[in-house]
Amino acid sequence: MKRSGPLFTLLAGLLLALFMLSLNVTSGTRSTSTGSESSGDVVSASPTPTASPPSGKPSPSPSPSPSKTAVPNADYAGRTDDDSSAIAVTLRDGKAVAYFCDGKDQESWLKGDVKADGSMRLTGQNGNVLTGDLKGKRIRGTVDMGQRKYGFTADKAVKPSGLYRATATVRGAEVDGGWIVLPSGQQVGILNRAGKPSPAPRIDPETGAVTVDGQKLTAKPVTP
């Protein structure tokens, strides 16, 4: 019986050691698991960029493209290259009216737009077309009269040179007259009586006064 005492003591010590060992193992496992779970909860994120506060100054608006300036208002008059006819062109606010006349029986009124670069394409009845370019104080171009095309040069005109027209009823007939007063003072025009053309009588370039079949009329400057 005396030998069983130390044996029980040794057995008790062994059981205590096993208990302590199992306790340490369990605590280490829990600590490791807890640490893993804690580290899993932490999410690394890049900082969110914040918008810069407005400076208070408005953004500069794009500068508008430079506008093209229309050609200046003016009158032009001249003759065709073969000297058979006269031409007059009046420009107003980007519009143009022109008159081609041989002073006998061929004439044409034409109109259209003038581009900022001075180019123009004017049209009239019967498909007549005037194309021209304004360079400096001169218009150079052509007039297509259908059966024939005429080149011309028209220089800037100073009053009383320019383009005139008069319309009225004389002795029951519709009268329509067109006149080109050239810088030299020469006049070229046609008077239509009921649609029949003939050379026009002279006008007073200072007043536009003209007498047609005994009736006094006034030819006025033509504008688009």
CSV table of N, CA and C in Angstrom, one decimal, residues 170-171 193 210-217:
chain,number,residue,atom,x,y,z
A,170,VAL,N,-46.8,105.0,-121.6
A,170,VAL,CA,-46.8,106.1,-122.5
A,170,VAL,C,-47.7,105.9,-123.7
A,171,ARG,N,-48.8,106.7,-123.8
A,171,ARG,CA,-49.8,106.5,-124.9
A,171,ARG,C,-50.3,105.1,-124.9
A,193,ARG,N,-40.7,99.5,-126.0
A,193,ARG,CA,-42.1,99.9,-126.1
A,193,ARG,C,-42.9,98.7,-126.4
A,210,VAL,N,-35.8,112.4,-118.9
A,210,VAL,CA,-35.8,111.9,-120.3
A,210,VAL,C,-37.2,112.1,-120.9
A,211,THR,N,-37.2,112.3,-122.2
A,211,THR,CA,-38.5,112.5,-122.8
A,211,THR,C,-38.7,111.3,-123.8
A,212,VAL,N,-39.9,110.7,-123.6
A,212,VAL,CA,-40.2,109.5,-124.4
A,212,VAL,C,-41.5,109.8,-125.1
A,213,ASP,N,-41.5,109.9,-126.4
A,213,ASP,CA,-42.8,110.1,-127.2
A,213,ASP,C,-43.5,111.3,-126.6
A,214,GLY,N,-42.8,112.4,-126.3
A,214,GLY,CA,-43.4,113.6,-125.9
A,214,GLY,C,-43.7,113.6,-124.4
A,215,GLN,N,-43.5,112.5,-123.7
A,215,GLN,CA,-43.8,112.5,-122.3
A,215,GLN,C,-42.5,112.4,-121.5
A,216,LYS,N,-42.5,113.3,-120.4
A,216,LYS,CA,-41.3,113.4,-119.6
A,216,LYS,C,-41.3,112.3,-118.5
A,217,LEU,N,-40.2,111.6,-118.5
A,217,LEU,CA,-40.0,110.5,-117.5
A,217,LEU,C,-38.7,110.8,-116.7
